[in-house]
XYZ file of N, CA and C in Angstrom:
750
model
N 41.966 114.517 96.413
C 40.904 113.665 96.929
C 39.654 113.812 96.062
N 38.951 112.706 95.820
C 37.709 112.732 95.060
C 36.615 113.394 95.901
N 35.929 114.356 95.316
C 34.828 115.020 96.014
C 33.602 114.122 96.009
N 33.021 113.903 97.173
C 31.812 113.078 97.274
C 30.631 113.893 97.793
N 30.746 115.222 97.683
C 29.717 116.089 98.265
C 28.351 115.905 97.619
N 28.341 115.435 96.351
C 27.073 115.290 95.640
C 26.480 113.887 95.772
N 27.194 112.988 96.459
C 26.718 111.614 96.598
C 25.718 111.527 97.743
N 24.502 111.140 97.428
C 23.460 110.942 98.435
C 23.024 109.481 98.371
N 23.401 108.704 99.387
C 23.052 107.296 99.394
C 21.553 107.116 99.556
N 21.008 106.199 98.761
C 19.572 105.952 98.751
C 19.269 104.745 99.639
N 18.358 104.872 100.584
C 17.999 103.729 101.440
C 17.459 102.569 100.603
N 17.830 101.355 101.009
C 17.308 100.173 100.335
C 18.191 99.655 99.215
N 19.223 100.400 98.858
C 20.163 99.960 97.817
C 21.524 99.775 98.466
N 22.179 98.660 98.196
C 23.470 98.336 98.797
C 24.455 99.492 98.608
N 25.112 99.884 99.696
C 26.000 101.050 99.657
C 27.153 100.848 98.681
N 27.782 99.667 98.710
C 28.929 99.476 97.815
C 28.518 99.575 96.355
N 27.278 99.153 96.037
C 26.784 99.261 94.665
C 26.595 100.727 94.274
N 26.136 101.551 95.206
C 25.975 102.972 94.908
C 27.330 103.651 94.705
N 28.342 103.209 95.443
C 29.694 103.750 95.249
C 30.216 103.338 93.869
N 29.959 102.078 93.492
C 30.352 101.609 92.158
C 29.710 102.480 91.082
N 28.416 102.732 91.211
C 27.711 103.540 90.208
C 28.295 104.947 90.128
N 28.636 105.516 91.290
C 29.182 106.873 91.312
C 30.553 106.932 90.636
N 31.436 106.007 91.003
C 32.776 106.008 90.407
C 32.725 105.662 88.921
N 31.843 104.745 88.540
C 31.686 104.407 87.130
C 31.243 105.626 86.327
N 30.296 106.389 86.866
C 29.821 107.593 86.176
C 30.941 108.610 86.026
N 31.792 108.731 87.032
C 32.917 109.668 86.967
C 33.939 109.239 85.911
N 34.130 107.924 85.800
C 35.061 107.410 84.797
C 34.487 107.598 83.399
N 33.211 107.243 83.224
C 32.581 107.335 81.903
C 32.477 108.780 81.418
N 32.337 109.718 82.340
C 32.202 111.129 81.959
C 33.546 111.774 81.646
N 34.635 111.102 82.037
C 35.963 111.673 81.811
C 36.497 112.462 82.987
N 35.711 112.559 84.087
C 36.197 113.246 85.285
C 37.426 112.521 85.833
N 37.367 111.195 85.815
C 38.522 110.365 86.162
C 39.063 109.780 84.858
N 40.335 110.007 84.584
C 40.885 109.669 83.271
C 41.737 108.403 83.325
N 41.937 107.838 82.134
C 42.698 106.606 81.982
C 44.066 106.707 82.660
N 44.398 105.668 83.435
C 45.668 105.531 84.156
C 45.788 106.434 85.381
N 44.725 107.196 85.685
C 44.765 108.031 86.886
C 44.755 107.147 88.126
N 45.634 107.467 89.075
C 45.660 106.710 90.320
C 44.585 107.227 91.254
N 43.797 106.314 91.804
C 42.751 106.688 92.749
C 43.347 106.852 94.143
N 42.691 107.613 94.997
C 43.150 107.669 96.391
C 43.176 106.272 97.000
N 43.926 106.117 98.075
C 44.013 104.830 98.740
C 42.666 104.375 99.285
N 42.583 103.083 99.561
C 41.336 102.496 100.036
C 40.817 103.192 101.292
N 41.741 103.499 102.231
C 41.327 104.147 103.478
C 40.821 105.564 103.213
N 41.492 106.280 102.325
C 41.078 107.647 102.010
C 39.723 107.661 101.293
N 39.515 106.712 100.372
C 38.223 106.630 99.684
C 37.104 106.288 100.666
N 37.394 105.366 101.577
C 36.386 104.989 102.572
C 35.999 106.194 103.429
N 36.984 106.992 103.793
C 36.718 108.188 104.598
C 35.891 109.194 103.796
N 36.258 109.363 102.501
C 35.553 110.327 101.658
C 34.080 109.949 101.491
N 33.801 108.661 101.365
C 32.426 108.211 101.173
C 31.705 107.959 102.514
N 32.462 108.014 103.605
C 31.842 107.794 104.911
C 31.451 106.354 105.145
N 32.262 105.412 104.649
C 31.969 103.989 104.811
C 33.188 103.297 105.406
N 33.022 102.036 105.789
C 34.173 101.305 106.295
C 35.018 100.751 105.145
N 36.219 100.297 105.445
C 37.148 99.844 104.389
C 36.640 98.590 103.702
N 35.905 97.749 104.423
C 35.369 96.526 103.817
C 34.406 96.885 102.686
N 33.521 97.867 102.933
C 32.566 98.310 101.904
C 33.302 98.912 100.711
N 34.330 99.718 100.987
C 35.097 100.350 99.912
C 35.841 99.304 99.101
N 36.408 98.320 99.787
C 37.146 97.256 99.087
C 36.208 96.474 98.178
N 34.989 96.222 98.646
C 34.005 95.494 97.822
C 33.667 96.291 96.564
N 33.547 97.598 96.682
C 33.242 98.439 95.525
C 34.392 98.431 94.520
N 35.616 98.534 95.008
C 36.774 98.531 94.104
C 36.919 97.190 93.400
N 36.646 96.096 94.116
C 36.726 94.768 93.499
C 35.693 94.627 92.380
N 34.502 95.183 92.605
C 33.465 95.126 91.572
C 33.870 95.958 90.356
N 34.434 97.134 90.572
C 34.893 97.975 89.465
C 36.008 97.281 88.686
N 36.866 96.554 89.398
C 37.935 95.813 88.720
C 37.346 94.696 87.869
N 36.326 94.009 88.401
C 35.682 92.926 87.637
C 34.982 93.472 86.399
N 34.520 94.715 86.456
C 33.851 95.357 85.323
C 34.849 95.895 84.302
N 36.141 95.896 84.657
C 37.137 96.433 83.749
C 37.293 97.934 83.836
N 36.676 98.564 84.845
C 36.767 100.013 84.997
C 38.012 100.435 85.777
N 38.477 99.563 86.650
C 39.624 99.856 87.504
C 40.574 98.669 87.469
N 41.854 98.937 87.520
C 42.819 97.849 87.687
C 43.523 98.026 89.031
N 43.603 96.954 89.786
C 44.208 96.985 91.116
C 45.579 96.341 91.040
N 46.602 97.092 91.384
C 47.972 96.588 91.385
C 48.440 96.523 92.831
N 48.625 95.317 93.314
C 49.003 95.117 94.711
C 50.335 95.807 95.003
N 50.319 96.606 96.046
C 51.514 97.343 96.418
C 51.598 98.714 95.775
N 50.761 98.975 94.765
C 50.799 100.265 94.070
C 49.498 101.032 94.195
N 48.384 100.325 94.281
C 47.109 101.004 94.416
C 46.150 100.674 93.293
N 45.117 101.507 93.152
C 44.084 101.308 92.140
C 44.166 102.422 91.097
N 43.981 102.035 89.831
C 44.105 102.977 88.730
C 42.885 102.851 87.820
N 42.523 103.969 87.188
C 41.456 103.931 86.194
C 41.962 103.135 84.992
N 41.212 102.113 84.606
C 41.635 101.237 83.506
C 41.361 101.896 82.163
N 41.966 101.335 81.137
C 41.645 101.767 79.787
C 40.167 101.507 79.517
N 39.598 102.338 78.642
C 38.185 102.155 78.317
C 37.980 100.781 77.679
N 37.008 100.048 78.186
C 36.698 98.721 77.654
C 35.360 98.787 76.930
N 35.350 98.350 75.678
C 34.133 98.354 74.875
C 33.536 96.947 74.862
N 32.241 96.855 75.065
C 31.536 95.570 74.981
C 31.076 95.357 73.545
N 31.651 94.343 72.890
C 31.199 94.000 71.542
C 30.228 92.835 71.663
N 28.994 93.082 71.287
C 27.943 92.079 71.448
C 27.861 91.186 70.214
N 27.903 89.880 70.455
C 27.819 88.907 69.362
C 26.341 88.705 69.011
N 25.822 89.638 68.251
C 24.411 89.633 67.896
C 24.195 88.964 66.540
N 22.912 88.750 66.219
C 22.583 88.037 64.982
C 23.026 88.811 63.741
N 22.871 90.132 63.784
C 23.229 90.968 62.634
C 24.472 91.793 62.982
N 25.622 91.332 62.577
C 26.874 92.019 62.935
C 27.099 93.258 62.071
N 26.898 94.432 62.653
C 27.097 95.684 61.926
C 27.967 96.602 62.789
N 29.194 96.824 62.380
C 30.120 97.659 63.141
C 29.536 99.046 63.370
N 28.943 99.633 62.332
C 28.422 100.993 62.420
C 27.314 101.113 63.455
N 26.497 100.063 63.593
C 25.421 100.083 64.573
C 25.962 99.900 65.986
N 26.973 99.049 66.117
C 27.536 98.751 67.432
C 28.132 99.989 68.086
N 28.879 100.813 67.328
C 29.590 101.929 67.939
C 28.667 103.074 68.337
N 27.438 103.087 67.833
C 26.541 104.207 68.122
C 26.286 104.373 69.618
N 26.263 103.260 70.367
C 25.916 103.374 71.788
C 27.010 104.041 72.608
N 28.209 104.195 72.010
C 29.300 104.851 72.729
C 29.398 106.340 72.402
N 28.493 106.831 71.568
C 28.460 108.253 71.216
C 29.807 108.753 70.717
N 30.493 107.885 69.994
C 31.756 108.249 69.369
C 31.703 107.809 67.908
N 32.413 108.519 67.040
C 32.403 108.098 65.637
C 33.120 106.764 65.455
N 32.515 105.885 64.678
C 33.148 104.609 64.347
C 33.714 104.665 62.938
N 34.826 104.026 62.738
C 35.469 104.081 61.433
C 36.206 102.780 61.158
N 36.118 102.315 59.925
C 36.904 101.173 59.467
C 37.924 101.665 58.446
N 39.183 101.721 58.837
C 40.235 102.079 57.896
C 40.544 100.867 57.017
N 40.595 101.069 55.715
C 40.911 99.977 54.798
C 42.433 99.815 54.734
N 42.913 98.688 55.221
C 44.342 98.402 55.185
C 44.749 97.734 53.880
N 43.826 96.934 53.334
C 44.130 96.181 52.109
C 42.821 95.731 51.477
N 42.760 95.735 50.163
C 41.593 95.224 49.439
C 42.093 94.590 48.154
N 41.775 93.302 47.970
C 42.300 92.588 46.808
C 41.414 91.395 46.477
N 41.525 90.922 45.249
C 40.845 89.700 44.824
C 41.848 88.551 44.925
N 41.461 87.499 45.656
C 42.354 86.359 45.890
C 41.765 85.097 45.286
N 42.657 84.168 44.951
C 42.230 82.858 44.464
C 41.812 81.993 45.649
N 40.650 81.371 45.541
C 40.123 80.555 46.631
C 41.100 79.465 47.042
N 41.690 78.788 46.085
C 42.551 77.642 46.380
C 43.795 78.024 47.176
N 44.150 79.296 47.156
C 45.380 79.729 47.829
C 45.123 80.286 49.235
N 43.880 80.287 49.669
C 43.576 80.846 50.980
C 44.082 79.945 52.103
N 44.815 80.478 53.070
C 45.255 79.654 54.204
C 44.086 79.164 55.058
N 42.936 79.870 54.987
C 41.760 79.482 55.781
C 40.878 78.473 55.065
N 41.271 78.005 53.888
C 40.372 77.230 53.035
C 39.764 76.019 53.741
N 40.568 75.252 54.463
C 40.043 74.051 55.122
C 38.964 74.409 56.144
N 39.180 75.489 56.890
C 38.193 75.892 57.895
C 36.924 76.403 57.220
N 37.074 77.088 56.109
C 35.925 77.594 55.369
C 35.075 76.445 54.835
N 35.724 75.456 54.269
C 35.006 74.343 53.642
C 34.265 73.479 54.646
N 34.731 73.441 55.890
C 34.092 72.553 56.876
C 32.655 72.970 57.202
N 32.305 74.212 56.940
C 30.953 74.677 57.271
C 29.929 74.284 56.216
N 30.375 74.031 55.003
C 29.478 73.542 53.958
C 28.439 74.538 53.474
N 28.654 75.839 53.698
C 27.665 76.829 53.270
C 28.213 77.791 52.218
N 29.520 77.701 51.942
C 30.135 78.643 51.013
C 30.245 78.049 49.610
N 29.710 78.759 48.604
C 29.883 78.296 47.211
C 31.363 78.341 46.840
N 31.790 77.403 46.011
C 33.208 77.332 45.655
C 33.502 78.159 44.413
N 33.435 79.464 44.568
C 33.875 80.350 43.502
C 35.397 80.276 43.395
N 35.917 80.552 42.244
C 37.368 80.480 42.060
C 38.089 81.636 42.736
N 37.370 82.753 42.947
C 37.984 83.919 43.563
C 37.078 84.511 44.634
N 37.690 85.222 45.573
C 36.945 85.903 46.632
C 37.497 87.320 46.795
N 36.660 88.198 47.319
C 37.117 89.551 47.645
C 37.636 89.542 49.083
N 38.859 90.037 49.271
C 39.455 90.102 50.602
C 39.598 91.577 51.000
N 39.018 91.920 52.149
C 39.098 93.279 52.673
C 39.694 93.202 54.075
N 40.783 93.908 54.304
C 41.384 93.953 55.639
C 41.178 95.352 56.202
N 40.645 95.424 57.425
C 40.295 96.717 58.008
C 40.847 96.869 59.422
N 41.023 98.120 59.803
C 41.343 98.473 61.189
C 40.163 99.264 61.724
N 39.450 98.700 62.700
C 38.278 99.356 63.262
C 38.654 100.283 64.403
N 38.018 101.439 64.445
C 38.271 102.422 65.501
C 36.950 102.881 66.114
N 36.988 103.143 67.407
C 35.914 103.854 68.087
C 36.533 105.155 68.560
N 36.090 106.279 67.991
C 36.817 107.517 68.212
C 38.194 107.365 67.606
N 39.223 107.589 68.400
C 40.598 107.413 67.920
C 41.210 106.101 68.393
N 40.437 105.299 69.132
C 41.000 104.076 69.713
C 40.857 102.898 68.759
N 41.965 102.250 68.397
C 41.874 101.053 67.554
C 41.366 99.875 68.361
N 40.325 99.205 67.850
C 39.721 98.131 68.650
C 39.613 96.805 67.886
N 39.966 96.778 66.594
C 39.872 95.502 65.884
C 40.686 95.528 64.597
N 41.217 94.368 64.256
C 41.799 94.123 62.933
C 40.977 93.003 62.323
N 40.407 93.238 61.160
C 39.511 92.246 60.553
C 39.983 91.885 59.147
N 39.915 90.607 58.852
C 40.168 90.110 57.497
C 38.863 89.492 57.008
N 38.192 90.177 56.074
C 36.907 89.746 55.537
C 37.121 89.048 54.190
N 36.493 87.903 54.029
C 36.480 87.211 52.739
C 35.030 87.122 52.270
N 34.734 87.704 51.096
C 33.378 87.739 50.571
C 33.249 86.814 49.364
N 32.171 86.016 49.370
C 31.957 84.996 48.351
C 30.814 85.407 47.425
N 31.047 85.335 46.146
C 30.034 85.668 45.154
C 30.656 86.492 44.040
N 30.327 86.153 42.791
C 30.906 86.872 41.657
C 30.627 88.372 41.752
N 29.385 88.721 42.124
C 29.031 90.142 42.198
C 29.803 90.864 43.302
N 30.199 90.110 44.357
C 30.847 90.752 45.498
C 32.327 91.023 45.275
N 32.875 90.540 44.158
C 34.252 90.902 43.836
C 34.377 92.411 43.642
N 33.255 93.050 43.305
C 33.259 94.496 43.090
C 33.493 95.275 44.379
N 33.384 94.612 45.540
C 33.635 95.309 46.794
C 35.044 95.897 46.835
N 35.985 95.231 46.206
C 37.374 95.706 46.215
C 37.459 97.100 45.619
N 36.858 97.293 44.447
C 36.870 98.621 43.825
C 36.022 99.611 44.608
N 34.880 99.138 45.129
C 33.999 100.029 45.887
C 34.720 100.630 47.085
N 35.433 99.793 47.831
C 36.078 100.278 49.038
C 37.252 101.198 48.734
N 37.884 100.978 47.594
C 38.952 101.888 47.185
C 38.405 103.280 46.888
N 37.122 103.362 46.544
C 36.509 104.664 46.243
C 35.854 105.285 47.462
N 35.926 104.601 48.620
C 35.411 105.175 49.849
C 34.058 104.666 50.289
N 33.446 103.777 49.539
C 32.144 103.229 49.926
C 32.328 102.232 51.078
N 31.404 102.212 52.036
C 31.486 101.287 53.155
C 31.085 99.877 52.771
N 31.435 98.909 53.619
C 31.163 97.506 53.325
C 29.665 97.244 53.234
N 28.893 97.671 54.256
C 27.454 97.414 54.245
C 26.787 98.077 53.048
N 27.189 99.303 52.752
C 26.626 100.017 51.599
C 26.940 99.287 50.301
N 28.159 98.801 50.176
C 28.559 98.094 48.963
C 27.816 96.772 48.818
N 27.628 96.054 49.920
C 26.881 94.799 49.870
C 25.457 95.042 49.367
N 24.828 96.085 49.862
C 23.469 96.395 49.409
C 23.453 96.749 47.919
N 24.466 97.464 47.493
C 24.559 97.852 46.086
C 24.614 96.627 45.180
N 25.170 95.525 45.712
C 25.348 94.326 44.903
C 24.414 93.182 45.317
N 23.264 93.555 45.906
C 22.200 92.578 46.089
C 22.083 91.947 47.453
N 22.975 92.250 48.400
C 22.892 91.663 49.739
C 22.246 92.690 50.664
N 20.928 92.595 50.805
C 20.195 93.545 51.627
C 20.244 93.188 53.110
N 20.470 91.921 53.402
C 20.516 91.489 54.793
C 21.405 90.255 54.898
N 22.076 90.120 56.028
C 22.868 88.913 56.301
C 22.968 88.758 57.810
N 23.170 87.530 58.257
C 23.173 87.245 59.684
C 24.360 86.362 60.054
N 24.650 86.352 61.338
C 25.724 85.533 61.882
C 25.238 84.090 62.034
N 25.898 83.152 61.375
C 25.564 81.743 61.548
C 26.364 81.131 62.699
N 27.614 81.546 62.819
C 28.480 80.943 63.832
C 29.676 81.862 64.097
N 30.104 81.903 65.348
C 31.349 82.583 65.711
C 32.152 81.664 66.622
N 33.435 81.561 66.353
C 34.339 80.749 67.163
C 35.409 81.664 67.730
N 35.569 81.649 69.052
C 36.485 82.580 69.713
C 37.622 81.814 70.379
N 38.837 82.309 70.153
C 40.006 81.746 70.812
C 40.890 82.892 71.292
N 41.923 82.570 72.038
C 42.848 83.587 72.535
C 44.242 83.291 72.015
N 45.024 84.347 71.788
C 46.387 84.181 71.270
C 47.252 85.321 71.797
N 48.558 85.111 71.728
C 49.479 86.175 72.092
C 49.574 87.156 70.931
N 49.554 88.427 71.226
C 49.650 89.426 70.159
C 51.007 89.360 69.468
N 50.974 89.487 68.131
C 52.192 89.509 67.350
C 52.625 90.933 67.065
N 53.763 91.121 66.407
C 54.269 92.478 66.130
C 53.275 93.353 65.374
N 52.595 92.785 64.360
C 51.651 93.590 63.593
C 50.454 93.998 64.440
N 49.924 93.067 65.242
C 48.791 93.401 66.113
C 49.183 94.493 67.112
N 50.383 94.385 67.678
C 50.816 95.379 68.660
C 50.950 96.762 68.029
N 51.437 96.797 66.795
C 51.599 98.087 66.123
C 50.247 98.710 65.786
N 49.344 97.921 65.191
C 48.067 98.462 64.736
C 47.111 98.746 65.891
N 47.101 97.866 66.878
C 46.163 98.019 67.991
C 46.739 98.825 69.150
N 48.020 99.162 69.050
C 48.689 99.970 70.069
C 48.607 99.321 71.443
N 49.053 98.061 71.501
C 49.067 97.337 72.769
C 50.493 96.922 73.094
N 50.703 96.561 74.344
C 52.034 96.206 74.810
C 52.380 94.761 74.451
N 53.686 94.500 74.390
C 54.162 93.143 74.149
C 53.669 92.232 75.269
N 53.170 91.068 74.882
C 52.657 90.123 75.863
C 51.167 90.196 76.063
N 50.511 91.192 75.455
C 49.052 91.276 75.620
C 48.351 90.165 74.842
N 47.328 89.617 75.458
C 46.499 88.604 74.819
C 45.462 89.285 73.921
N 45.212 88.674 72.771
C 44.145 89.157 71.891
C 43.109 88.054 71.720
N 41.867 88.473 71.466
C 40.805 87.537 71.123
C 40.754 87.398 69.602
N 40.654 86.163 69.133
C 40.539 85.895 67.700
C 39.151 85.305 67.460
N 38.345 86.028 66.716
C 36.959 85.633 66.485
C 36.757 85.314 65.004
N 36.457 84.050 64.696
C 36.143 83.638 63.321
C 34.633 83.597 63.145
N 34.146 84.276 62.114
C 32.713 84.420 61.917
C 32.270 83.880 60.564
N 31.132 83.232 60.571
C 30.485 82.783 59.335
C 29.170 83.544 59.215
N 29.026 84.335 58.162
C 27.801 85.103 57.929
C 27.118 84.614 56.664
N 25.799 84.516 56.716
C 25.029 83.955 55.602
C 23.944 84.933 55.167
N 23.500 84.773 53.906
C 22.407 85.615 53.413
C 21.073 85.040 53.866
N 19.981 85.627 53.409
C 18.653 85.219 53.869
C 18.276 83.802 53.417
N 19.029 83.246 52.451
C 18.785 81.872 51.988
C 19.694 80.861 52.688
N 20.528 81.335 53.582
C 21.442 80.448 54.291
C 22.726 80.171 53.544
N 22.989 80.911 52.475
C 24.214 80.740 51.699
C 25.307 81.626 52.288
N 26.482 81.043 52.482
C 27.584 81.798 53.056
C 28.064 82.900 52.127
N 28.139 84.113 52.668
C 28.663 85.226 51.868
C 29.944 85.811 52.454
N 30.180 85.562 53.758
C 31.374 86.145 54.366
C 31.972 85.213 55.412
N 33.285 85.069 55.336
C 34.066 84.415 56.391
C 35.068 85.456 56.868
N 35.005 85.801 58.143
C 35.903 86.843 58.642
C 36.676 86.365 59.860
N 37.875 86.902 60.006
C 38.696 86.679 61.190
C 38.976 88.046 61.790
N 38.489 88.261 63.013
C 38.612 89.565 63.647
C 39.430 89.423 64.933
N 40.396 90.308 65.107
C 41.281 90.286 66.272
C 40.965 91.494 67.146
N 40.706 91.228 68.432
C 40.374 92.291 69.390
C 41.403 92.300 70.526
N 41.845 93.472 70.978
C 42.748 93.527 72.139
C 41.962 93.255 73.424
N 42.448 92.342 74.237
C 41.694 91.957 75.434
C 41.621 93.084 76.455
N 42.551 94.045 76.396
C 42.531 95.152 77.353
C 41.502 96.209 76.982
N 40.948 96.142 75.770
C 40.081 97.211 75.293
C 38.690 96.725 74.870
N 38.545 95.418 74.658
C 37.281 94.881 74.161
C 36.887 93.644 74.952
N 35.612 93.592 75.329
C 35.027 92.374 75.893
C 33.998 91.851 74.901
N 34.009 90.550 74.681
C 33.030 89.923 73.788
C 31.861 89.457 74.639
N 30.663 89.899 74.269
C 29.482 89.660 75.104
C 28.435 88.914 74.285
N 27.885 87.861 74.883
C 26.778 87.132 74.260
C 25.623 87.070 75.242
N 24.472 87.543 74.801
C 23.259 87.482 75.616
C 22.192 86.729 74.839
N 21.788 85.521 75.290
C 20.764 84.759 74.580
C 19.472 85.567 74.468
N 18.858 85.492 73.286
C 17.613 86.226 73.083
C 16.423 85.547 73.748
């Protein structure tokens, strides 16, 4: 049974919300671990000293937050950790992971120079009208991790003669942002992101460690330099069980 001896309900704040905050804190701290089955609704209600309606409301809210998954006939379980990826103006993986107090890492899966005319994404790239038509682009494929959890597969295409050097830079261990700065790109911003959903394929399931049938989010991004010239077109795949895409208007 979950100990509730330290829970002191505060007058003026909805009880079910305080239960949500308490259980969320226990999950985030690791006291309650992934896939752990929670006590039944009646037992939790008794432990917190509330009625079942209040307890059910709290569990439903935790499920909506992605903290708990409710399986009818089986009970409630602690869900896999869900990371909120914010679609901000300046997309920097290293900055995003800092709020989770875990090391972030981009494993380089592939780095190569490709001919522009042979890119399968060429038609989609050209429709934006911001990318110079260089004959070649630098292609970097990465597997993003937060701690040990794989959370993204990204295919980056970089435009610019100087940026072809990113391929060699990344082979030597230099990061993408560091390499861009080395070659004259001190700042870049998100011009557009297009998000769709797809069924995970064999490669996604292997790299992201997800089950067959899981849906993934596919996010296509157009990033531009301070002059509005396109420097990067990327396609990033996120597992829906582990990542939520969040947009908050400024």
